[in-house]
PDB file of C-alpha atoms in Angstrom:
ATOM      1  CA  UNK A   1       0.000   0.000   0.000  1.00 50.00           C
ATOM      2  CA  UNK A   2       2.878   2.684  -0.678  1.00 63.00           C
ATOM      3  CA  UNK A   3       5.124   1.392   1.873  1.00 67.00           C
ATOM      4  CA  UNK A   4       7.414  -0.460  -0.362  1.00 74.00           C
ATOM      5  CA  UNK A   5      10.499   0.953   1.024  1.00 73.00           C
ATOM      6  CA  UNK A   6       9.497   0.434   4.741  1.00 72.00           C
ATOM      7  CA  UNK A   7      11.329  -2.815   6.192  1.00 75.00           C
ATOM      8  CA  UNK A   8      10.245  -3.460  10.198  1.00 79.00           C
ATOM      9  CA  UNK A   9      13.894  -4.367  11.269  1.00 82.00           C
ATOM     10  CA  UNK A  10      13.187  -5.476  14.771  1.00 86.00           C
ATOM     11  CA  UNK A  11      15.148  -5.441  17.357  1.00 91.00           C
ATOM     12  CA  UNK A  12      18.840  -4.078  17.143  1.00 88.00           C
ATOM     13  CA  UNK A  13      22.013  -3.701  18.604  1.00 90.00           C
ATOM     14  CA  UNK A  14      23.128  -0.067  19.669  1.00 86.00           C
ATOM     15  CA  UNK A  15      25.788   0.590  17.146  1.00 87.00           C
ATOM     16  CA  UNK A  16      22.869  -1.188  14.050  1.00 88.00           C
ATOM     17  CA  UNK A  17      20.364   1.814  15.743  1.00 85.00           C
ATOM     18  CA  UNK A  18      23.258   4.495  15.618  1.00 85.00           C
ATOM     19  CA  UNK A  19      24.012   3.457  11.812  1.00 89.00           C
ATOM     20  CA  UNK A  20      20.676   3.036  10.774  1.00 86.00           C
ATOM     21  CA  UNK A  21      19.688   6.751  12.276  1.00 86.00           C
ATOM     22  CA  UNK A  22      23.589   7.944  10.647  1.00 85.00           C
ATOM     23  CA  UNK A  23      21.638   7.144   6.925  1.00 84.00           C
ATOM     24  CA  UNK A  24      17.667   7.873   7.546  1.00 87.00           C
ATOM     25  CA  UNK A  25      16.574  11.858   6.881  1.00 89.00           C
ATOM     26  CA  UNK A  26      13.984  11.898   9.321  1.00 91.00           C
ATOM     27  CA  UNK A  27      13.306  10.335  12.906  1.00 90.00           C
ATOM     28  CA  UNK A  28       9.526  10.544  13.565  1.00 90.00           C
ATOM     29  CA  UNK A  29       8.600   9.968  16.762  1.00 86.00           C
ATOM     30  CA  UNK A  30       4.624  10.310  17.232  1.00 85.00           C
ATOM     31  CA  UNK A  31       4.245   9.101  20.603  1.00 81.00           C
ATOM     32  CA  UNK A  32       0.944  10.282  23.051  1.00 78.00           C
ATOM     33  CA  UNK A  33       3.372   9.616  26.441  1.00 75.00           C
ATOM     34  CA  UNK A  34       6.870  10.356  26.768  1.00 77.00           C
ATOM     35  CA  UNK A  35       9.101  10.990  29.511  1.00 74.00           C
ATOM     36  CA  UNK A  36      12.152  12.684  27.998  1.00 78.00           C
ATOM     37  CA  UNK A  37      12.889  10.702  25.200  1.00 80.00           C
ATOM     38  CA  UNK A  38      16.573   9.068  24.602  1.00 84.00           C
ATOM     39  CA  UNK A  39      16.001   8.245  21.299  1.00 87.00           C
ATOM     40  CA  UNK A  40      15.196  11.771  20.596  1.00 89.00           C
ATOM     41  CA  UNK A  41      18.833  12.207  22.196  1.00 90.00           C
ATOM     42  CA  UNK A  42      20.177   9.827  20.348  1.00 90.00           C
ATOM     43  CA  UNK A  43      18.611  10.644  16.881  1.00 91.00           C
ATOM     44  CA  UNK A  44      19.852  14.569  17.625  1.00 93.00           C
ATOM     45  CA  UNK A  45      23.464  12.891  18.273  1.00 91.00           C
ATOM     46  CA  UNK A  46      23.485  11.663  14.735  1.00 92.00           C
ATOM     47  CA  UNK A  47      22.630  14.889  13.334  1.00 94.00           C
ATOM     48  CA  UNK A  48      19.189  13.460  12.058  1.00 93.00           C
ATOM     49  CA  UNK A  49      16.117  15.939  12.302  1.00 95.00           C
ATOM     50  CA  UNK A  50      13.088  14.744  14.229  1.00 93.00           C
ATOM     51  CA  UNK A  51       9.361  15.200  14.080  1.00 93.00           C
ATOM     52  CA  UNK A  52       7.754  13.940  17.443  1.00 91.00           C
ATOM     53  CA  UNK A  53       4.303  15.136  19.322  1.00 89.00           C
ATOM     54  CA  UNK A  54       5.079  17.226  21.846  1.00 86.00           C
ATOM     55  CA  UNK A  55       5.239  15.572  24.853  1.00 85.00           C
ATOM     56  CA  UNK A  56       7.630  15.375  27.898  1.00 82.00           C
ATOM     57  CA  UNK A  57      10.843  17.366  27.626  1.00 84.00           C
ATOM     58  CA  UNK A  58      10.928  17.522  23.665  1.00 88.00           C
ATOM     59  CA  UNK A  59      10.818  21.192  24.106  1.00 86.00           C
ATOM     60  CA  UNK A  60      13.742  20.935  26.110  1.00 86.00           C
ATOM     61  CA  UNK A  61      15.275  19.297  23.034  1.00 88.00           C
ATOM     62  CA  UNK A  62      13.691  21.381  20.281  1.00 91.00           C
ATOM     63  CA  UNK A  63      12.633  24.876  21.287  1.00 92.00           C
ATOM     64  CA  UNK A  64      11.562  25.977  17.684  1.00 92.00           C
ATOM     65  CA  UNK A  65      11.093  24.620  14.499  1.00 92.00           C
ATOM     66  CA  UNK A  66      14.973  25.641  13.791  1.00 93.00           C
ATOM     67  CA  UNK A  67      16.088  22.167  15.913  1.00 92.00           C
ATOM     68  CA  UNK A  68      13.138  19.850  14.488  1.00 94.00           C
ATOM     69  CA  UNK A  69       9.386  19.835  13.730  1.00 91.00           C
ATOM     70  CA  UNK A  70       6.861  19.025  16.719  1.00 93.00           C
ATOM     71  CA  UNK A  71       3.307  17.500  15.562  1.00 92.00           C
ATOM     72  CA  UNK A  72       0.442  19.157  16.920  1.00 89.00           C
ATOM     73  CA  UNK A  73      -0.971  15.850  17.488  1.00 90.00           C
ATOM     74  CA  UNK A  74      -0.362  11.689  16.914  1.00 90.00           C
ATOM     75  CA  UNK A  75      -3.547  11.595  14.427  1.00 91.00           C
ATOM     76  CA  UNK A  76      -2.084   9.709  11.257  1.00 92.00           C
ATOM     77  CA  UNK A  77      -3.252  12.183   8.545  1.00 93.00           C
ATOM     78  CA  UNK A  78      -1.467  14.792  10.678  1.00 93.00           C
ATOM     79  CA  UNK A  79       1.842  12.486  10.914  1.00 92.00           C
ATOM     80  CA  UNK A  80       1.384  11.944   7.326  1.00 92.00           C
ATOM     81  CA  UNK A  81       1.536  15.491   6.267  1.00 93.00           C
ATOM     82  CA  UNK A  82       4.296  16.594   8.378  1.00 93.00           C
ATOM     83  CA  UNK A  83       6.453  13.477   6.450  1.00 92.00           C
ATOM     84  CA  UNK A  84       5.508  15.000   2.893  1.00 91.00           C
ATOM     85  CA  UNK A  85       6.695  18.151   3.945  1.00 92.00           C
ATOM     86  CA  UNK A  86       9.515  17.060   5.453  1.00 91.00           C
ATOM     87  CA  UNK A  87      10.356  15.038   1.917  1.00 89.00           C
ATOM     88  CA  UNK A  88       9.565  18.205   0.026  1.00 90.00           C
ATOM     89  CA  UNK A  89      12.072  20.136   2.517  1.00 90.00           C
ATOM     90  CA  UNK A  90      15.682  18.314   2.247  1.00 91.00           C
ATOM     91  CA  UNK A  91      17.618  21.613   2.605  1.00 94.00           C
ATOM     92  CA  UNK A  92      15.148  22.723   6.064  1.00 94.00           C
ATOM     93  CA  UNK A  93      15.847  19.060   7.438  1.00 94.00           C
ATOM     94  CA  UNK A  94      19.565  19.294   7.399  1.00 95.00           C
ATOM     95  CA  UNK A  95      19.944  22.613   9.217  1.00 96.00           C
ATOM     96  CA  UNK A  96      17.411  20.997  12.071  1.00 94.00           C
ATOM     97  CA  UNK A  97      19.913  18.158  11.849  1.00 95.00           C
ATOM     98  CA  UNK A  98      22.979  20.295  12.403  1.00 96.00           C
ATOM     99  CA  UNK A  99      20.965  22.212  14.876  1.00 95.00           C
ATOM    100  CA  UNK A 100      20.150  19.253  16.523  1.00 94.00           C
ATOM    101  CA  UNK A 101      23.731  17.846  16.780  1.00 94.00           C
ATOM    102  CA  UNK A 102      24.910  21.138  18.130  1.00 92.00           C
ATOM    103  CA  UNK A 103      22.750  21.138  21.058  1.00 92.00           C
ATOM    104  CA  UNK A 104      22.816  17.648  22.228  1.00 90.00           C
ATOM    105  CA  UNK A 105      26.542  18.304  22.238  1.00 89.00           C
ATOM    106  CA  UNK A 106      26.351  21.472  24.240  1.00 87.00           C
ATOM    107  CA  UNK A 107      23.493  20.441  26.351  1.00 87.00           C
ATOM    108  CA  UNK A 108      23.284  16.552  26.741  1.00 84.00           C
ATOM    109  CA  UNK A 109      26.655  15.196  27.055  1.00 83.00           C
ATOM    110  CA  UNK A 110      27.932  13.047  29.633  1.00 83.00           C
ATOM    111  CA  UNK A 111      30.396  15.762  31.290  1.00 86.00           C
ATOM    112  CA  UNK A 112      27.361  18.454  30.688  1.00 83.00           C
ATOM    113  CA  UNK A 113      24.959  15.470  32.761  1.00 83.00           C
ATOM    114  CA  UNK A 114      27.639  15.053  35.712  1.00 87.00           C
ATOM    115  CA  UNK A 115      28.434  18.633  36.036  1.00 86.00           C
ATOM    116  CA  UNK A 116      24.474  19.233  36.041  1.00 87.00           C
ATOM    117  CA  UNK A 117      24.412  16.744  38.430  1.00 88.00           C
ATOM    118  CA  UNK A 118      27.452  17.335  40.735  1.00 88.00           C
ATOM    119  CA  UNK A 119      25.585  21.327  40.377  1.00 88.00           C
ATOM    120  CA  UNK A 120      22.364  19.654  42.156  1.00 90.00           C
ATOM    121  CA  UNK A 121      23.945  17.672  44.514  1.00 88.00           C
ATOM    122  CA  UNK A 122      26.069  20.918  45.602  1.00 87.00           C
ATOM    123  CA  UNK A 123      22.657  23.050  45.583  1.00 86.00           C
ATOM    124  CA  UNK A 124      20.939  20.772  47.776  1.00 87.00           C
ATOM    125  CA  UNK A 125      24.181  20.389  50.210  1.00 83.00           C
ATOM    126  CA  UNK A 126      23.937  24.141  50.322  1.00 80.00           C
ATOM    127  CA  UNK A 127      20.116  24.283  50.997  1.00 83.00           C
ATOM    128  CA  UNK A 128      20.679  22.483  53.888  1.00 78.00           C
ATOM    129  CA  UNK A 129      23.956  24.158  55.145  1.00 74.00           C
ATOM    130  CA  UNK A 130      21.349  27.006  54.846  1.00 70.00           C
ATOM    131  CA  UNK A 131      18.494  25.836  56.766  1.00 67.00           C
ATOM    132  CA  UNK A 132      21.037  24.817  59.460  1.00 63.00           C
ATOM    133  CA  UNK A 133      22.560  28.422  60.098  1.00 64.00           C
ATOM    134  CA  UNK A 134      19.335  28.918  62.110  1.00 62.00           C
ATOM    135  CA  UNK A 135      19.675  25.692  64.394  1.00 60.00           C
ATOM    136  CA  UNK A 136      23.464  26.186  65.394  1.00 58.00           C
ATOM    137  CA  UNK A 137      22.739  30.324  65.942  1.00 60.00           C
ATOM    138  CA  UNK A 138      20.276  28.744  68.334  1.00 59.00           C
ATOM    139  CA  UNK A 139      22.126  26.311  70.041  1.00 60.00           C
ATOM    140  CA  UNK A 140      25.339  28.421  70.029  1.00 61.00           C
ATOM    141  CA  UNK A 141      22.969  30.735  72.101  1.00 59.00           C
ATOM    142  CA  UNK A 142      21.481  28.210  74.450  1.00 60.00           C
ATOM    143  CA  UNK A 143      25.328  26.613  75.127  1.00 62.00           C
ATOM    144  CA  UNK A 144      26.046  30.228  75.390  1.00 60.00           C
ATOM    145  CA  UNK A 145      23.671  30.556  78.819  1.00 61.00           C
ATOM    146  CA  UNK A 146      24.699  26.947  79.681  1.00 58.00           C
ATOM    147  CA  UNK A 147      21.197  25.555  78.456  1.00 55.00           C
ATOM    148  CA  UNK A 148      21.840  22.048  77.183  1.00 50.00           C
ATOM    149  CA  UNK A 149      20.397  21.334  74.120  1.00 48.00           C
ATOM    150  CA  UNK A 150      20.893  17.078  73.757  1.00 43.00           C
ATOM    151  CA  UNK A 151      17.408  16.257  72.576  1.00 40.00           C
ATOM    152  CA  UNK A 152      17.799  19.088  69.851  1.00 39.00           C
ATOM    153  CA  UNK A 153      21.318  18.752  68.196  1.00 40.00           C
ATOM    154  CA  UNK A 154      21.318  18.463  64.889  1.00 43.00           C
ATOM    155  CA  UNK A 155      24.633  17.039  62.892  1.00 43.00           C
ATOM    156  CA  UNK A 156      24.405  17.860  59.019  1.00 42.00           C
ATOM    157  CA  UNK A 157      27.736  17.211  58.178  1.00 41.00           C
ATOM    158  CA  UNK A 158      27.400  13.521  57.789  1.00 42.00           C
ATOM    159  CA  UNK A 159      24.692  13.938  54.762  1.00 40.00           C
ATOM    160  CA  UNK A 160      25.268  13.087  51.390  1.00 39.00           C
ATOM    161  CA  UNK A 161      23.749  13.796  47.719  1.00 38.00           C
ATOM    162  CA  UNK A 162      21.864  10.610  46.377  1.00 39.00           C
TER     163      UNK A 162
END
């Protein structure tokens, strides 16, 4: 019915997804539920332009149509249009590739994830440094007039991150 250059591959190894996405122009992705999707990530890290519903973080991934096209919905005569413009539009899909590439390199690599993480885990270890500043001006007042304060000591140093 039209489809005779469609092949359902089935399951494949990482580096037969990575080539596969290296030679395809477009990675549609009409889901209705997605968290923030690592085959977006992964299609963006091969430089190939996407076309997904707009769900989860995709805007995280593509703010504007520059870095890829987002479907209004997942009805097929929607998808359907959005792929015949897309094959109409070879020159507009390779700058959303590029695009693409660029920011899951500036935004989504793995030193960019452990600095944003190490970032958090130093936020929240400062949140409650901060919170404690009250408790020790306290108790540094009490132990100043001799009140003990057992029952209410609080040690913070001995928290981690995680």
């Amino acid at each position: 019915a039209g489809l005779s250059n469609v092949v359902v591959a089935g399951k494949l190894s990482a580096s037969d997804v990575a080539a596969l996405m290296d030679e395809s122009d477009l990675f549609c992705l009409p889901t209705r539920s997605e968290g923030f999707s690592t085959s977006l990530l992964e299609a963006a890290a091969c430089a190939t332009p996407a076309l997904i519903t707009d769900v989860g973080g995709v805007a995280e991934m593509i703010p504007d149509e520059a870095y890829g096209t987002v479907l209004a919905d997942a009805r097929p005569a929607t998808i359907a249009t959005a792929i015949e413009k897309a094959a109409d539009e070879k020159g507009r899909l390779a700058k959303q590739g590029a695009l693409s590439f660029e920011r899951v390199r500036a935004l989504y690599s793995w030193e960019c994830t452990a600095r944003a993480v190490a970032d958090a885990c130093q936020d929240a270890i400062d949140s409650l440094l901060v919170a404690a500043r009250p408790l020790v001006a306290v108790e540094r007042h009490f132990l100043d007039e001799g009140i003990e304060l057992r029952a209410h000591e609080r040690d913070l140093r001995g928290q981690r991150c995680g």
